[in-house]
Amino acid sequence: MKARILGTGSYLPEHVLTNDDMAKLVETSDEWIRERTGIRERHLTDQGTLHMACEASKRALLNSNVTADELDMIIIATFTPDYLFPNASCQLQAALGAPNVPCMDLSAACSGFIYSINTAAAYIQAGMYKKILVVAAETLSRVVDWEDRSTCILFGDGAGAAVIGADETGILAMDMGSDGVKGPVLYCEAWPITNPIVNKGKAGKLRMNGQEVYKFAVRRLPKTIETVLQESGISVDEVDHFIFHQANRRILQAAAKHLNIPAEKMPMNMDHCGNLSAASIPVLLDEHNQSGKIKRGDKVVLAAFGGGLSWASALIIW
Ligand code: UT7
């Protein structure tokens, strides 16, 4: 038994902040941002993570022809939930109506969606569950330091979702890993300790050593892709679509050059939504799927890297 992606959905908030808008907030320019990252604009939410997760999920259920009451489990990948508890997936369960199923949030930063589909696949392959809703939703605008031009220009808000179901084909190979020693190059502290004996100030903001993350990404991305290709015995030429975490156009181009991936097989959408952390891959996957570019039987490689530091990939038959 394999775990297949039955359908996808995504949601980007209406409000758009362009690079020119950004240049009014911090000292930067449209030219600098586009050249260094490939980003033109990003979407910002005024409603939060649950709202976006819910919209993306409804679209994924519709696209999969699955109803909420058929679900056996809900997993949400996020590090920007609206509440610490109940977790975002319990809130989503209440909003969608999927009574009594187990709901869990999974925190693996930008690798979160692939960690989550790999987790869902493990439950399905073990025969425990048949249909699992996997969502990635991030309100990054809530943790970005709007005075730090080296990070605030990169991120946006959004959500993507997929229904994973038991089938004869689907995910052929998975790779996941992490290197906690390098954690300090990309992090966001949670709540400070504030109690009657100590007051450590305000909630944390996202902090990043961009060059260190860049070096990690250009080395790690090709490696994790090679791992799933080797495990499934499929060559780069046989793969139809490479859907990568949309952090920076230059990182993806470097990986593509290393592995000889033609540009037409590696869609990018960071131009209109920036870096969505865990939501980046399912949003791009859904845009590509809804435009009819992915056909049944196509071979799709998903790959991500990010906070942890972490990485993950999957090779899927559509
Ligand atoms: O999903 C999470 C994973 N995160 C990533 O993948 C991020 C990986 N890293 C990157 O994408 C790149 O490192 C950045 C896009 C973040 C930065 O690009 P860079 O080419 O590494 O720039 P840099 O940090 O070396 O900075 C170059 C210059 C500096 O000025 P000086 O010291 O040369 O005078 C920065 O102060 O660019 C300056 N700078 C900016 N200038 C205009 C930094 N941010 C900006 C900005 N606008 N927004």
Short mmCIF file of C-alpha atoms and ligand atoms in Angstrom, two decimals:
data_model
loop_
_atom_site.label_atom_id
_atom_site.label_comp_id
_atom_site.label_asym_id
_atom_site.label_seq_id
_atom_site.Cartn_x
_atom_site.Cartn_y
_atom_site.Cartn_z
CA MET A 1 0.00 0.00 0.00
CA LYS A 2 1.28 3.46 -0.94
CA ALA A 3 0.24 6.98 0.04
CA ARG A 4 -0.84 9.15 -2.90
CA ILE A 5 -1.64 12.86 -3.10
CA LEU A 6 -5.34 12.81 -4.06
CA GLY A 7 -5.73 16.56 -4.49
CA THR A 8 -4.42 19.97 -3.50
CA GLY A 9 -5.64 23.43 -2.48
CA SER A 10 -4.09 26.74 -1.52
CA TYR A 11 -4.94 30.20 -0.28
CA LEU A 12 -3.08 33.51 -0.46
CA PRO A 13 -4.54 36.54 1.37
CA GLU A 14 -5.91 39.38 -0.72
CA HIS A 15 -3.65 42.13 0.56
CA VAL A 16 -0.42 42.49 -1.47
CA LEU A 17 2.75 44.29 -0.37
CA THR A 18 5.00 45.07 -3.36
CA ASN A 19 8.75 45.68 -3.25
CA ASP A 20 8.02 49.39 -3.75
CA ASP A 21 5.73 49.31 -0.69
CA MET A 22 8.56 47.59 1.19
CA ALA A 23 10.97 50.38 0.20
CA LYS A 24 8.71 52.77 2.14
CA LEU A 25 9.21 50.69 5.32
CA VAL A 26 12.96 49.92 5.20
CA GLU A 27 15.95 51.08 3.16
CA THR A 28 15.74 48.78 0.15
CA SER A 29 14.66 48.78 -3.51
CA ASP A 30 12.63 46.72 -5.91
CA GLU A 31 15.81 46.13 -7.94
CA TRP A 32 17.83 44.80 -4.95
CA ILE A 33 15.08 42.45 -3.83
CA ARG A 34 14.33 41.09 -7.33
CA GLU A 35 17.99 40.56 -8.22
CA ARG A 36 19.00 38.89 -4.94
CA THR A 37 15.88 36.79 -4.37
CA GLY A 38 13.46 36.76 -7.34
CA ILE A 39 10.67 38.21 -5.15
CA ARG A 40 8.39 41.02 -6.46
CA GLU A 41 5.59 41.01 -3.92
CA ARG A 42 4.10 39.04 -1.02
CA HIS A 43 0.61 38.59 0.48
CA LEU A 44 -0.23 39.57 4.06
CA THR A 45 -3.13 38.30 6.15
CA ASP A 46 -5.29 40.28 8.56
CA GLN A 47 -7.02 37.08 9.75
CA GLY A 48 -4.31 34.62 10.72
CA THR A 49 -3.23 31.03 10.32
CA LEU A 50 -6.49 29.16 10.96
CA HIS A 51 -8.42 31.20 8.40
CA MET A 52 -5.85 30.53 5.67
CA ALA A 53 -5.54 26.83 6.63
CA CYS A 54 -9.31 26.47 6.45
CA GLU A 55 -9.61 28.05 2.99
CA ALA A 56 -6.75 25.95 1.58
CA SER A 57 -8.21 22.78 3.14
CA LYS A 58 -11.69 23.30 1.67
CA ARG A 59 -10.12 23.68 -1.77
CA ALA A 60 -7.95 20.56 -1.29
CA LEU A 61 -10.96 18.48 -0.18
CA LEU A 62 -12.94 19.66 -3.20
CA ASN A 63 -10.06 18.93 -5.55
CA SER A 64 -9.66 15.45 -4.03
CA ASN A 65 -13.37 14.66 -4.06
CA VAL A 66 -13.13 13.84 -0.36
CA THR A 67 -15.44 15.14 2.38
CA ALA A 68 -14.22 16.21 5.82
CA ASP A 69 -16.08 13.36 7.52
CA GLU A 70 -14.03 10.82 5.51
CA LEU A 71 -10.76 12.06 7.04
CA ASP A 72 -8.89 9.84 9.51
CA MET A 73 -6.38 12.46 10.68
CA ILE A 74 -5.37 16.12 10.29
CA ILE A 75 -1.78 17.38 10.39
CA ILE A 76 -0.86 21.06 10.17
CA ALA A 77 2.72 22.15 9.59
CA THR A 78 3.23 25.58 11.12
CA PHE A 79 5.42 27.54 13.49
CA THR A 80 3.10 30.54 13.44
CA PRO A 81 -0.20 29.24 14.89
CA ASP A 82 -2.86 31.62 16.24
CA TYR A 83 -2.96 29.73 19.57
CA LEU A 84 -0.42 27.67 21.47
CA PHE A 85 -3.33 25.37 22.30
CA PRO A 86 -5.74 24.10 21.18
CA ASN A 87 -3.39 23.38 18.33
CA ALA A 88 -4.19 24.71 14.85
CA SER A 89 -5.27 21.29 13.58
CA CYS A 90 -7.89 20.87 16.36
CA GLN A 91 -9.22 24.31 15.45
CA LEU A 92 -9.26 23.30 11.79
CA GLN A 93 -11.07 20.08 12.66
CA ALA A 94 -13.80 22.09 14.40
CA ALA A 95 -14.08 24.46 11.44
CA LEU A 96 -14.24 21.69 8.82
CA GLY A 97 -16.21 19.12 10.79
CA ALA A 98 -14.15 15.94 10.99
CA PRO A 99 -15.38 14.54 14.32
CA ASN A 100 -13.08 12.73 16.75
CA VAL A 101 -10.09 12.27 14.42
CA PRO A 102 -6.57 12.80 15.81
CA CYS A 103 -5.18 16.25 15.06
CA MET A 104 -1.60 17.34 15.44
CA ASP A 105 0.62 20.28 14.56
CA LEU A 106 4.10 19.56 13.26
CA SER A 107 6.87 22.12 13.60
CA ALA A 108 9.76 21.73 11.14
CA ALA A 109 9.93 25.28 9.74
CA CYS A 110 10.34 25.36 5.94
CA SER A 111 10.63 21.55 5.76
CA GLY A 112 7.31 21.19 7.62
CA PHE A 113 5.05 20.26 4.71
CA ILE A 114 7.28 17.43 3.49
CA TYR A 115 7.84 16.22 7.07
CA SER A 116 4.04 16.18 7.40
CA ILE A 117 3.25 14.30 4.18
CA ASN A 118 6.00 11.82 5.02
CA THR A 119 4.43 11.38 8.47
CA ALA A 120 0.99 10.91 6.90
CA ALA A 121 2.45 8.41 4.44
CA ALA A 122 3.96 6.39 7.29
CA TYR A 123 0.54 6.07 8.99
CA ILE A 124 -1.08 5.09 5.68
CA GLN A 125 1.62 2.58 4.76
CA ALA A 126 1.32 1.05 8.23
CA GLY A 127 -2.37 0.48 7.48
CA MET A 128 -3.57 2.67 10.38
CA TYR A 129 -5.36 5.35 8.33
CA LYS A 130 -6.74 5.75 4.80
CA LYS A 131 -7.20 9.51 4.30
CA ILE A 132 -5.19 12.28 5.97
CA LEU A 133 -5.46 16.02 5.44
CA VAL A 134 -2.04 17.68 5.47
CA VAL A 135 -1.94 21.47 5.64
CA ALA A 136 0.89 23.99 5.87
CA ALA A 137 -0.11 27.48 6.95
CA GLU A 138 2.14 30.35 8.01
CA THR A 139 1.48 33.88 9.21
CA LEU A 140 5.11 34.88 8.90
CA SER A 141 4.21 38.56 9.05
CA ARG A 142 3.57 38.01 12.78
CA VAL A 143 7.20 36.97 13.51
CA VAL A 144 9.09 39.10 10.98
CA ASP A 145 11.03 42.10 12.31
CA TRP A 146 9.60 44.87 10.15
CA GLU A 147 12.70 47.00 10.81
CA ASP A 148 15.21 44.37 9.61
CA ARG A 149 15.60 44.77 5.86
CA SER A 150 17.70 41.61 5.54
CA THR A 151 14.71 39.43 6.51
CA CYS A 152 11.39 41.32 6.27
CA ILE A 153 11.63 41.57 2.47
CA LEU A 154 11.74 37.78 2.11
CA PHE A 155 8.60 36.45 3.74
CA GLY A 156 4.84 36.35 3.12
CA ASP A 157 1.67 34.72 4.49
CA GLY A 158 -0.25 31.83 2.92
CA ALA A 159 -1.45 28.24 3.17
CA GLY A 160 -1.44 25.10 1.08
CA ALA A 161 -3.04 21.70 1.64
CA ALA A 162 -3.14 18.19 0.25
CA VAL A 163 -5.27 15.13 0.93
CA ILE A 164 -3.14 12.00 1.20
CA GLY A 165 -4.89 8.69 0.60
CA ALA A 166 -4.13 4.98 0.45
CA ASP A 167 -3.60 3.78 -3.14
CA GLU A 168 -1.56 1.38 -5.25
CA THR A 169 0.99 4.04 -6.16
CA GLY A 170 2.11 7.37 -4.71
CA ILE A 171 5.11 8.32 -2.57
CA LEU A 172 8.01 6.09 -3.68
CA ALA A 173 10.83 7.52 -1.56
CA MET A 174 11.26 9.98 1.29
CA ASP A 175 14.23 11.66 2.93
CA MET A 176 14.24 13.77 6.09
CA GLY A 177 17.06 15.08 8.23
CA SER A 178 18.23 17.84 10.49
CA ASP A 179 21.34 19.45 11.94
CA GLY A 180 20.44 21.11 15.22
CA VAL A 181 24.01 22.33 15.73
CA LYS A 182 23.41 24.86 12.93
CA GLY A 183 20.08 25.95 14.47
CA PRO A 184 21.33 29.41 15.55
CA VAL A 185 21.71 30.60 11.92
CA LEU A 186 17.90 30.72 11.49
CA TYR A 187 15.59 30.96 14.48
CA CYS A 188 12.67 32.65 16.18
CA GLU A 189 12.52 32.67 19.98
CA ALA A 190 9.11 31.99 21.52
CA TRP A 191 7.68 33.76 24.57
CA PRO A 192 10.14 35.30 27.02
CA ILE A 193 10.22 34.19 30.64
CA THR A 194 8.20 36.83 32.43
CA ASN A 195 7.19 35.95 35.99
CA PRO A 196 7.48 37.41 39.51
CA ILE A 197 11.25 36.74 39.61
CA VAL A 198 12.35 37.67 36.09
CA ASN A 199 11.26 39.83 33.16
CA LYS A 200 12.98 38.94 29.91
CA GLY A 201 11.09 41.33 27.68
CA LYS A 202 9.26 40.85 24.40
CA ALA A 203 8.31 37.91 22.17
CA GLY A 204 11.00 36.81 19.72
CA LYS A 205 11.33 37.76 16.06
CA LEU A 206 12.70 35.76 13.14
CA ARG A 207 16.51 36.10 12.92
CA MET A 208 18.70 34.79 10.13
CA ASN A 209 22.31 34.69 9.01
CA GLY A 210 21.37 34.74 5.32
CA GLN A 211 24.76 33.77 3.95
CA GLU A 212 25.09 30.72 6.23
CA VAL A 213 21.59 29.54 5.29
CA TYR A 214 22.40 30.13 1.63
CA LYS A 215 25.57 27.97 1.84
CA PHE A 216 23.67 25.22 3.69
CA ALA A 217 20.83 25.28 1.13
CA VAL A 218 22.98 25.05 -2.01
CA ARG A 219 24.82 22.05 -0.54
CA ARG A 220 21.89 20.24 1.09
CA LEU A 221 19.17 20.63 -1.55
CA PRO A 222 20.96 18.59 -4.28
CA LYS A 223 21.95 15.94 -1.70
CA THR A 224 18.42 15.28 -0.46
CA ILE A 225 17.10 15.17 -4.04
CA GLU A 226 19.82 12.66 -5.02
CA THR A 227 18.84 10.51 -2.02
CA VAL A 228 15.21 10.06 -3.14
CA LEU A 229 16.22 9.58 -6.79
CA GLN A 230 18.67 6.83 -5.83
CA GLU A 231 16.22 5.17 -3.43
CA SER A 232 13.51 4.99 -6.09
CA GLY A 233 15.87 4.14 -8.99
CA ILE A 234 14.59 7.11 -11.02
CA SER A 235 16.91 9.49 -12.91
CA VAL A 236 16.68 13.31 -13.07
CA ASP A 237 15.61 13.02 -16.74
CA GLU A 238 12.65 10.82 -15.84
CA VAL A 239 11.24 13.31 -13.33
CA ASP A 240 8.50 15.59 -14.74
CA HIS A 241 8.29 18.28 -12.04
CA PHE A 242 10.69 19.54 -9.39
CA ILE A 243 8.76 21.48 -6.74
CA PHE A 244 11.19 23.14 -4.34
CA HIS A 245 10.92 25.40 -1.31
CA GLN A 246 10.69 28.94 -2.70
CA ALA A 247 13.29 30.72 -0.56
CA ASN A 248 15.48 32.31 -3.20
CA ARG A 249 15.67 31.98 -6.99
CA ARG A 250 19.48 31.85 -6.95
CA ILE A 251 19.52 28.86 -4.54
CA LEU A 252 17.15 26.91 -6.80
CA GLN A 253 19.10 27.80 -9.94
CA ALA A 254 22.31 26.58 -8.29
CA ALA A 255 20.66 23.26 -7.37
CA ALA A 256 19.22 22.93 -10.89
CA LYS A 257 22.65 23.54 -12.44
CA HIS A 258 24.26 20.95 -10.15
CA LEU A 259 21.69 18.28 -11.06
CA ASN A 260 21.07 19.27 -14.70
CA ILE A 261 17.40 20.09 -14.13
CA PRO A 262 15.92 22.05 -17.07
CA ALA A 263 14.22 25.33 -16.09
CA GLU A 264 10.85 24.23 -17.54
CA LYS A 265 10.68 21.34 -15.05
CA MET A 266 11.30 23.60 -12.04
CA PRO A 267 8.41 26.06 -11.61
CA MET A 268 8.88 29.01 -9.25
CA ASN A 269 6.36 31.32 -7.62
CA MET A 270 8.43 33.34 -5.13
CA ASP A 271 7.92 36.36 -7.42
CA HIS A 272 4.29 36.74 -6.29
CA CYS A 273 4.33 35.27 -2.77
CA GLY A 274 7.86 35.39 -1.36
CA ASN A 275 9.04 32.75 1.07
CA LEU A 276 6.04 31.08 2.77
CA SER A 277 8.14 28.69 4.91
CA ALA A 278 6.21 25.37 5.24
CA ALA A 279 3.40 26.65 3.00
CA SER A 280 5.73 27.39 0.11
CA ILE A 281 5.73 23.89 -1.44
CA PRO A 282 1.98 23.11 -1.20
CA VAL A 283 1.07 26.53 -2.61
CA LEU A 284 3.35 26.04 -5.62
CA LEU A 285 2.24 22.41 -5.97
CA ASP A 286 -1.38 23.52 -6.02
CA GLU A 287 -0.78 26.32 -8.55
CA HIS A 288 0.98 23.83 -10.82
CA ASN A 289 -1.69 21.17 -10.28
CA GLN A 290 -4.68 23.51 -10.79
CA SER A 291 -3.18 24.83 -14.03
CA GLY A 292 -3.35 21.25 -15.36
CA LYS A 293 0.42 20.85 -15.73
CA ILE A 294 0.67 17.77 -13.50
CA LYS A 295 -0.88 14.66 -15.03
CA ARG A 296 -1.78 11.34 -13.42
CA GLY A 297 1.34 9.12 -13.45
CA ASP A 298 3.80 12.07 -13.58
CA LYS A 299 6.88 11.83 -11.38
CA VAL A 300 7.18 14.73 -8.95
CA VAL A 301 10.08 15.55 -6.63
CA LEU A 302 9.40 17.79 -3.63
CA ALA A 303 12.38 19.19 -1.70
CA ALA A 304 12.82 21.71 1.09
CA PHE A 305 15.39 23.10 3.53
CA GLY A 306 15.16 25.56 6.36
CA GLY A 307 15.07 26.22 10.09
CA GLY A 308 16.39 23.47 12.33
CA LEU A 309 18.41 23.41 10.23
CA SER A 310 16.35 20.80 8.47
CA TRP A 311 15.77 19.27 5.07
CA ALA A 312 13.30 16.88 3.47
CA SER A 313 12.31 15.48 0.11
CA ALA A 314 9.87 13.06 -1.45
CA LEU A 315 9.53 11.37 -4.84
CA ILE A 316 5.90 10.92 -5.79
CA ILE A 317 3.98 9.29 -8.60
CA TRP A 318 1.00 11.61 -9.18
O1 UT7 B 1 13.39 29.56 4.13
C1 UT7 B 1 14.38 30.08 4.94
C2 UT7 B 1 15.65 29.96 4.30
N1 UT7 B 1 16.25 31.24 4.07
C3 UT7 B 1 16.96 31.40 3.00
O2 UT7 B 1 17.03 30.56 2.15
C4 UT7 B 1 17.75 32.66 2.86
C5 UT7 B 1 19.08 32.35 2.24
N2 UT7 B 1 19.87 33.57 2.03
C6 UT7 B 1 19.55 34.46 1.10
O3 UT7 B 1 18.61 34.27 0.36
C7 UT7 B 1 20.43 35.66 0.93
O4 UT7 B 1 21.54 35.54 1.82
C8 UT7 B 1 19.70 37.01 1.19
C9 UT7 B 1 18.72 37.29 0.07
C10 UT7 B 1 18.99 36.96 2.53
C11 UT7 B 1 20.73 38.16 1.22
O5 UT7 B 1 21.45 38.20 -0.01
P1 UT7 B 1 23.02 38.26 0.03
O6 UT7 B 1 23.47 38.32 -1.37
O7 UT7 B 1 23.56 37.13 0.87
O8 UT7 B 1 23.27 39.67 0.72
P2 UT7 B 1 24.19 40.01 1.97
O9 UT7 B 1 23.54 39.55 3.24
O10 UT7 B 1 25.60 39.56 1.70
O11 UT7 B 1 24.17 41.58 1.96
C12 UT7 B 1 24.79 42.33 0.90
C13 UT7 B 1 24.56 43.79 1.14
C14 UT7 B 1 24.87 44.25 2.55
O12 UT7 B 1 25.40 45.55 2.46
P3 UT7 B 1 27.00 45.82 2.55
O13 UT7 B 1 27.41 45.28 3.88
O14 UT7 B 1 27.58 45.05 1.40
O15 UT7 B 1 27.10 47.30 2.42
C15 UT7 B 1 23.52 44.33 3.21
O16 UT7 B 1 23.49 45.25 4.27
O17 UT7 B 1 23.16 44.08 0.93
C16 UT7 B 1 22.64 44.78 2.08
N3 UT7 B 1 21.24 44.43 2.22
C17 UT7 B 1 20.26 45.07 1.56
N4 UT7 B 1 20.29 46.10 0.69
C18 UT7 B 1 19.11 46.50 0.20
C19 UT7 B 1 20.69 43.45 2.98
N5 UT7 B 1 19.36 43.45 2.81
C20 UT7 B 1 19.06 44.43 1.95
C21 UT7 B 1 17.88 44.91 1.39
N6 UT7 B 1 17.95 45.95 0.52
N7 UT7 B 1 16.68 44.38 1.69
#
